């Protein structure tokens, strides 16, 4: 039996601690131990982006982060985006623009898009396409996703 | 499917080297994890101990000193290199490569140290580091040593590192006036692919004559290559299409690729010429535009 | 705006045609929706599969002893733990399979027939223990020569996959074993006489390789075999009822003992019709006494789920100088994978369906090879076949110096035209309208950008056809006192079907969309429903909710009669959500009446069960502009427009989305997606890094033109829309590249490598 590691971190603004195997991924711990199943597993090797979360302000594939690495850091998952009575503009615009069909890629795409808008509030279509290229969607052909991100950017601009 | 049994996060190079040396071959460094986590999970590597290098300050520092060149901590994630305006000005070819590796999520983590230590013949940073004349700084149980990047690789996924050794930093020579660099690769999609061929070029102009040049090639041989003949074909020649074609021809001649599912040998030899020529064109353009 | 809706007739719909937010939307954007791998239960074990490293091998012996002894391992199974069913036909969507083959595909019995074929499975207390246990199982294989190439497989002296497989040769079983499972033929008129009249003949062979649906969510199932023999399965599937029925046969238990609870589903495209891990999880659960969850990795998905066939199609078209097509001949061979049952006949049926051609002979061959058993993939069979036929038509137009749209219009099928299978188009079809829509589009009328020395520009056009499949749907609904209606239906919602069904029910009842609360039920809650697939859910489900609405309306009329104390002969009408009696001003809104149901006999529950006959045939016409970098072989899609006859767009956004998604998959198929096998039959690109599906950076916006030629037998004129959009891109892209480069490419994918090796031989 490998010795388990105790990890203290912040997830979605709250202090969290857990025990994990040293080689376990952040994705596994989020899903199987913390029951945050919003991050999805599409490939488990960094190729699809379905597991995207924000780690200290940068988007990462949580399947390519070891759980012990998040000691003392700040993780945001899709579950941390909406308030009790309102959705994040990205979530709202994904709905308005029918930017999801099956929806399995959606949490990862919304987290990736959030990472973009946090640092570039008014991206061009080309910038959005480049930024989201690590997130595969097989259902939509990306068209409506790009439009939803543009609309969310506008909605967020209008609010500030 | 495998898993490492132990995770360590040392805060000094000494500690890291000691831990790795003590693991008797069962330890590996962990930088961004974008190669090693997959390799361990998919059973390509058996690892008992992973030593996370990211808490060691030198390993994630970028120092740019006009006269003395630049030193990039080996575990610094690519996005920091790509966003660094000083590096962009002095070593635009390196920034090309750093912003190509993976998608945004991968760039948040992937490092130059990891890229060269995986030692894939297709590693995107290798050809441009070779072209820029970069040096790896290696620390080990017996102290520190320095090595030009082109001497680092010994075969596909093999390099000179001994047990307990880590790459601490990559050092780049100071930029010189009227020089320019570029990295270009060919991939079938526009993102999320491994280079079928990659070419890194550094060039110094004297008027409209190429005074000096270095060309690195990736994915066309068991290791990334320094193509001396291509540099020779450029040096002392006018910066014209004919000269670039001659260098491209030298790159084609140097390419000894294999065929695999990412590309055939014929395709790679052909692309070695095209991509080298295009990278030269960009590097020359940048040299013309460079301030000093 | 990218979408032009061209309604062919004025409609007065209030809900249909609007773009409301889908009912399951909030859960899906907040991460709360439960997909296959998100299911968890107390005491859950993790199941894993040991898979064959060989593409073709006899299994001499399997030793599971060491694995069973590993602490934390709770069950180990092999094919010996599964019954061996007979050869009845199973329902796995548009591909076909016998129960026997299905069982042997789920777990190899005497032979492993492809790399990744399951040979044993374990359930353990953690994933890592299960992995360790797999490593402790020893299998004694006798490797056999793999059969990987269609042409080789069809030869008389080819190694055989199944010693007992005999060709069904035009209806009679041949006496010699073969890898050719079936040879079928559609014959119409006299092709030889037709070709004799032709002034121009074009003829070529086209090939495609195996490709995968590429849904982002891998298969994931959790099963619990209770002490009373009841089996409950939570699974991500397009077809919960077919999974129930198949699992019952594969495990030899009555259907009543199997309950399937469909989770949310992360894409399917046909690949989530057959069972894979469900029966294994159930048997592991029976052996261990605990619930068992099994998920497939991406590598397992690519190696061992159900991709679609590689193909080889020879096609020959004869035409008069004025463009009249007088005869066609085609011979199609499709890889079925390890067991018979590809969609090759569908391919041959579709390939010339948009056209009225007097003489046709279409031969199809279903061939087994040492690759995974194919499953359906969006318009199964049609894309590869129409890649060939629509490329050949493009070449014909070129040879005749004719506009490709004019050529297609000149030969277009009409009401009454018989398809290759002799079935006529009974109702209006949209093939002409989609061609006209493209001809009138801004895209077609815009000039192409100029080519440069190294960047060659081309435009290509192609049509697509898919017959759609109506099948069976059933549902029920309850009217609540607040005027809302809870709709219980049985089709997993892959792309907005809760919304499209709720909209059609709201329209039928004349109430707002928001008042309908749809839910997808398990197999014990709602009546039988065929799969979400075949472009049928909005179509047949729509007919079902329409019938259900009629049932509710009738019952509400009777309740109003009670309230108003009217006689049976007094006329009561239900119109637009209002119930009116014979007296002046005697009326109740839906809500008002709903509030009084408890006074008139309790809640109103409506129901419907339908099995419509008339399919709304689907046609699309696509045009693409692209640039080829002739130094690198890279193709850039510059502009793409897809016109499709959708009958009636219930929720236009989701209709556009279906088209855009299909186009993206078709472009991937045309340019970069392929299964690459080495000589030993090992898939060398079994990851999303090397199985190259389009990223957001590889595509432009995809313009859609929704043509609405209503399908009369449907109450709202709906046609299925989901499948046909994947068909045209293959030939459209190939035709555009051919025009750009002046060289006709006949083999997919037209990857940079293929282009470079062609241009620099
Ligand atoms: C989806 C995806 C896309 C990718 N795309 C590209 C691409 O476009 N181009 C490309 O070149 N690569 C690509 N890669 C590969 C990988 O991201 C790069 O090689 C990356 O630079 C590795 O860096 P890392 O910091 O993540 O390395 P790690 O995974 O942390 O380490 C890699 C190896 O190097 C060793 N190592 C790391 N740092 C040191 C050190 N300082 N001293 C000694 N040994 C060390 C590790 O032990 C390990 O063996 C991709 C990977 C993925 C998953
Ligand atoms: S699951 Fe992490 S990138 Fe696909
Ligand atoms: S909506 Fe299904 S993968 Fe994106």
mmCIF file of N, CA and C in Angstrom, chain B residues 108-170:
data_model
loop_
_atom_site.group_PDB
_atom_site.id
_atom_site.type_symbol
_atom_site.label_atom_id
_atom_site.label_comp_id
_atom_site.label_asym_id
_atom_site.label_seq_id
_atom_site.Cartn_x
_atom_site.Cartn_y
_atom_site.Cartn_z
ATOM 1 N N UNK B 108 0.347 26.349 -19.527
ATOM 2 C CA UNK B 108 0.359 26.768 -18.129
ATOM 3 C C UNK B 108 1.342 25.954 -17.315
ATOM 4 N N UNK B 109 1.758 24.805 -17.839
ATOM 5 C CA UNK B 109 2.550 23.869 -17.051
ATOM 6 C C UNK B 109 3.863 23.476 -17.737
ATOM 7 N N UNK B 110 3.815 23.262 -19.051
ATOM 8 C CA UNK B 110 4.971 22.685 -19.743
ATOM 9 C C UNK B 110 6.191 23.596 -19.631
ATOM 10 N N UNK B 111 7.368 22.980 -19.456
ATOM 11 C CA UNK B 111 8.598 23.755 -19.274
ATOM 12 C C UNK B 111 9.625 23.402 -20.345
ATOM 13 N N UNK B 112 10.618 24.259 -20.486
ATOM 14 C CA UNK B 112 11.723 23.965 -21.409
ATOM 15 C C UNK B 112 12.524 22.774 -20.899
ATOM 16 N N UNK B 113 12.753 22.740 -19.583
ATOM 17 C CA UNK B 113 13.513 21.618 -19.010
ATOM 18 C C UNK B 113 12.833 20.301 -19.323
ATOM 19 N N UNK B 114 11.519 20.265 -19.099
ATOM 20 C CA UNK B 114 10.764 19.042 -19.379
ATOM 21 C C UNK B 114 10.803 18.700 -20.852
ATOM 22 N N UNK B 115 10.696 19.722 -21.674
ATOM 23 C CA UNK B 115 10.682 19.505 -23.117
ATOM 24 C C UNK B 115 11.985 18.858 -23.583
ATOM 25 N N UNK B 116 13.113 19.391 -23.119
ATOM 26 C CA UNK B 116 14.374 18.789 -23.601
ATOM 27 C C UNK B 116 14.685 17.478 -22.869
ATOM 28 N N UNK B 117 14.255 17.359 -21.605
ATOM 29 C CA UNK B 117 14.583 16.125 -20.874
ATOM 30 C C UNK B 117 13.756 14.938 -21.354
ATOM 31 N N UNK B 118 12.549 15.169 -21.858
ATOM 32 C CA UNK B 118 11.818 14.066 -22.491
ATOM 33 C C UNK B 118 12.595 13.597 -23.711
ATOM 34 N N UNK B 119 13.300 14.557 -24.334
ATOM 35 C CA UNK B 119 14.195 14.248 -25.454
ATOM 36 C C UNK B 119 13.495 13.576 -26.629
ATOM 37 N N UNK B 120 12.276 14.007 -26.870
ATOM 38 C CA UNK B 120 11.615 13.582 -28.097
ATOM 39 C C UNK B 120 12.322 14.254 -29.262
ATOM 40 N N UNK B 121 12.533 13.524 -30.367
ATOM 41 C CA UNK B 121 13.147 14.174 -31.536
ATOM 42 C C UNK B 121 12.305 15.346 -32.037
ATOM 43 N N UNK B 122 11.010 15.361 -31.667
ATOM 44 C CA UNK B 122 10.105 16.390 -32.160
ATOM 45 C C UNK B 122 9.909 17.533 -31.170
ATOM 46 N N UNK B 123 10.656 17.549 -30.070
ATOM 47 C CA UNK B 123 10.467 18.590 -29.052
ATOM 48 C C UNK B 123 10.584 19.971 -29.698
ATOM 49 N N UNK B 124 9.578 20.802 -29.478
ATOM 50 C CA UNK B 124 9.549 22.074 -30.194
ATOM 51 C C UNK B 124 10.615 23.063 -29.758
ATOM 52 N N UNK B 125 11.071 22.973 -28.512
ATOM 53 C CA UNK B 125 12.036 23.988 -28.088
ATOM 54 C C UNK B 125 13.450 23.659 -28.570
ATOM 55 N N UNK B 126 13.690 22.386 -28.897
ATOM 56 C CA UNK B 126 15.080 21.970 -29.156
ATOM 57 C C UNK B 126 15.705 22.660 -30.373
ATOM 58 N N UNK B 127 15.042 22.664 -31.534
ATOM 59 C CA UNK B 127 15.715 23.262 -32.703
ATOM 60 C C UNK B 127 16.066 24.734 -32.495
ATOM 61 N N UNK B 128 15.196 25.460 -31.841
ATOM 62 C CA UNK B 128 15.478 26.888 -31.681
ATOM 63 C C UNK B 128 16.529 27.117 -30.594
ATOM 64 N N UNK B 129 16.501 26.288 -29.538
ATOM 65 C CA UNK B 129 17.560 26.435 -28.524
ATOM 66 C C UNK B 129 18.916 26.144 -29.164
ATOM 67 N N UNK B 130 18.946 25.147 -30.024
ATOM 68 C CA UNK B 130 20.192 24.824 -30.727
ATOM 69 C C UNK B 130 20.616 26.002 -31.608
ATOM 70 N N UNK B 131 19.658 26.549 -32.341
ATOM 71 C CA UNK B 131 19.980 27.649 -33.249
ATOM 72 C C UNK B 131 20.459 28.877 -32.476
ATOM 73 N N UNK B 132 19.881 29.089 -31.300
ATOM 74 C CA UNK B 132 20.268 30.262 -30.512
ATOM 75 C C UNK B 132 21.577 30.050 -29.769
ATOM 76 N N UNK B 133 22.132 28.862 -29.857
ATOM 77 C CA UNK B 133 23.388 28.586 -29.147
ATOM 78 C C UNK B 133 23.192 28.483 -27.643
ATOM 79 N N UNK B 134 22.074 27.917 -27.233
ATOM 80 C CA UNK B 134 21.754 27.843 -25.805
ATOM 81 C C UNK B 134 22.563 26.749 -25.118
ATOM 82 N N UNK B 135 22.723 26.933 -23.824
ATOM 83 C CA UNK B 135 23.478 25.989 -22.997
ATOM 84 C C UNK B 135 22.561 25.464 -21.903
ATOM 85 N N UNK B 136 22.648 24.155 -21.592
ATOM 86 C CA UNK B 136 21.910 23.698 -20.412
ATOM 87 C C UNK B 136 22.847 23.685 -19.225
ATOM 88 N N UNK B 137 22.330 24.136 -18.120
ATOM 89 C CA UNK B 137 23.063 24.097 -16.866
ATOM 90 C C UNK B 137 22.543 22.898 -16.095
ATOM 91 N N UNK B 138 23.454 21.976 -15.796
ATOM 92 C CA UNK B 138 23.056 20.704 -15.187
ATOM 93 C C UNK B 138 23.651 20.610 -13.788
ATOM 94 N N UNK B 139 22.819 20.259 -12.810
ATOM 95 C CA UNK B 139 23.328 20.058 -11.450
ATOM 96 C C UNK B 139 23.181 18.590 -11.102
ATOM 97 N N UNK B 140 24.202 18.068 -10.385
ATOM 98 C CA UNK B 140 24.137 16.656 -10.020
ATOM 99 C C UNK B 140 24.892 16.406 -8.743
ATOM 100 N N UNK B 141 24.940 15.161 -8.322
ATOM 101 C CA UNK B 141 25.614 14.822 -7.066
ATOM 102 C C UNK B 141 27.068 15.279 -7.068
ATOM 103 N N UNK B 142 27.686 15.377 -8.248
ATOM 104 C CA UNK B 142 29.099 15.758 -8.289
ATOM 105 C C UNK B 142 29.299 17.216 -8.656
ATOM 106 N N UNK B 143 28.230 17.991 -8.635
ATOM 107 C CA UNK B 143 28.376 19.420 -8.909
ATOM 108 C C UNK B 143 27.681 19.840 -10.189
ATOM 109 N N UNK B 144 28.115 20.972 -10.722
ATOM 110 C CA UNK B 144 27.414 21.558 -11.851
ATOM 111 C C UNK B 144 28.219 21.390 -13.139
ATOM 112 N N UNK B 145 27.532 21.209 -14.255
ATOM 113 C CA UNK B 145 28.225 21.222 -15.544
ATOM 114 C C UNK B 145 27.351 21.940 -16.568
ATOM 115 N N UNK B 146 27.983 22.371 -17.660
ATOM 116 C CA UNK B 146 27.286 23.095 -18.721
ATOM 117 C C UNK B 146 27.492 22.391 -20.037
ATOM 118 N N UNK B 147 26.491 22.441 -20.884
ATOM 119 C CA UNK B 147 26.549 21.683 -22.136
ATOM 120 C C UNK B 147 25.720 22.409 -23.183
ATOM 121 N N UNK B 148 26.271 22.572 -24.410
ATOM 122 C CA UNK B 148 25.424 23.143 -25.460
ATOM 123 C C UNK B 148 24.231 22.219 -25.704
ATOM 124 N N UNK B 149 23.067 22.794 -26.012
ATOM 125 C CA UNK B 149 21.854 21.981 -26.130
ATOM 126 C C UNK B 149 22.009 20.883 -27.182
ATOM 127 N N UNK B 150 22.744 21.187 -28.283
ATOM 128 C CA UNK B 150 22.847 20.159 -29.330
ATOM 129 C C UNK B 150 23.615 18.931 -28.871
ATOM 130 N N UNK B 151 24.368 19.076 -27.766
ATOM 131 C CA UNK B 151 25.089 17.895 -27.267
ATOM 132 C C UNK B 151 24.316 17.154 -26.185
ATOM 133 N N UNK B 152 23.144 17.653 -25.859
ATOM 134 C CA UNK B 152 22.378 17.105 -24.756
ATOM 135 C C UNK B 152 21.705 15.777 -25.116
ATOM 136 N N UNK B 153 21.276 15.674 -26.393
ATOM 137 C CA UNK B 153 20.471 14.519 -26.808
ATOM 138 C C UNK B 153 21.365 13.399 -27.307
ATOM 139 N N UNK B 154 21.012 12.151 -26.915
ATOM 140 C CA UNK B 154 21.831 11.022 -27.362
ATOM 141 C C UNK B 154 21.029 10.020 -28.182
ATOM 142 N N UNK B 155 19.717 10.168 -28.239
ATOM 143 C CA UNK B 155 18.883 9.243 -29.012
ATOM 144 C C UNK B 155 17.435 9.582 -28.764
ATOM 145 N N UNK B 156 16.514 8.853 -29.417
ATOM 146 C CA UNK B 156 15.101 9.143 -29.172
ATOM 147 C C UNK B 156 14.769 8.911 -27.697
ATOM 148 N N UNK B 157 14.290 9.918 -27.032
ATOM 149 C CA UNK B 157 13.957 9.880 -25.610
ATOM 150 C C UNK B 157 15.168 9.525 -24.732
ATOM 151 N N UNK B 158 16.347 9.892 -25.219
ATOM 152 C CA UNK B 158 17.556 9.639 -24.420
ATOM 153 C C UNK B 158 18.427 10.881 -24.397
ATOM 154 N N UNK B 159 19.102 11.096 -23.239
ATOM 155 C CA UNK B 159 19.975 12.258 -23.135
ATOM 156 C C UNK B 159 21.135 11.956 -22.200
ATOM 157 N N UNK B 160 21.965 12.985 -21.983
ATOM 158 C CA UNK B 160 23.219 12.782 -21.247
ATOM 159 C C UNK B 160 23.042 12.725 -19.739
ATOM 160 N N UNK B 161 21.851 13.014 -19.234
ATOM 161 C CA UNK B 161 21.688 13.119 -17.783
ATOM 162 C C UNK B 161 22.003 11.796 -17.085
ATOM 163 N N UNK B 162 22.764 11.908 -16.021
ATOM 164 C CA UNK B 162 23.067 10.742 -15.199
ATOM 165 C C UNK B 162 22.098 10.721 -14.024
ATOM 166 N N UNK B 163 22.054 9.578 -13.362
ATOM 167 C CA UNK B 163 21.205 9.456 -12.176
ATOM 168 C C UNK B 163 21.435 10.608 -11.208
ATOM 169 N N UNK B 164 20.371 11.234 -10.769
ATOM 170 C CA UNK B 164 20.512 12.301 -9.791
ATOM 171 C C UNK B 164 20.752 13.666 -10.395
ATOM 172 N N UNK B 165 20.965 13.710 -11.708
ATOM 173 C CA UNK B 165 21.188 15.018 -12.339
ATOM 174 C C UNK B 165 19.876 15.665 -12.775
ATOM 175 N N UNK B 166 19.845 16.976 -12.652
ATOM 176 C CA UNK B 166 18.708 17.717 -13.201
ATOM 177 C C UNK B 166 19.221 18.894 -14.026
ATOM 178 N N UNK B 167 18.376 19.331 -14.933
ATOM 179 C CA UNK B 167 18.679 20.566 -15.648
ATOM 180 C C UNK B 167 18.145 21.701 -14.788
ATOM 181 N N UNK B 168 19.015 22.649 -14.486
ATOM 182 C CA UNK B 168 18.639 23.740 -13.605
ATOM 183 C C UNK B 168 18.107 24.911 -14.415
ATOM 184 N N UNK B 169 18.797 25.201 -15.508
ATOM 185 C CA UNK B 169 18.413 26.377 -16.290
ATOM 186 C C UNK B 169 18.905 26.228 -17.711
ATOM 187 N N UNK B 170 18.332 27.056 -18.555
ATOM 188 C CA UNK B 170 18.808 27.191 -19.923
ATOM 189 C C UNK B 170 19.412 28.581 -20.018
#
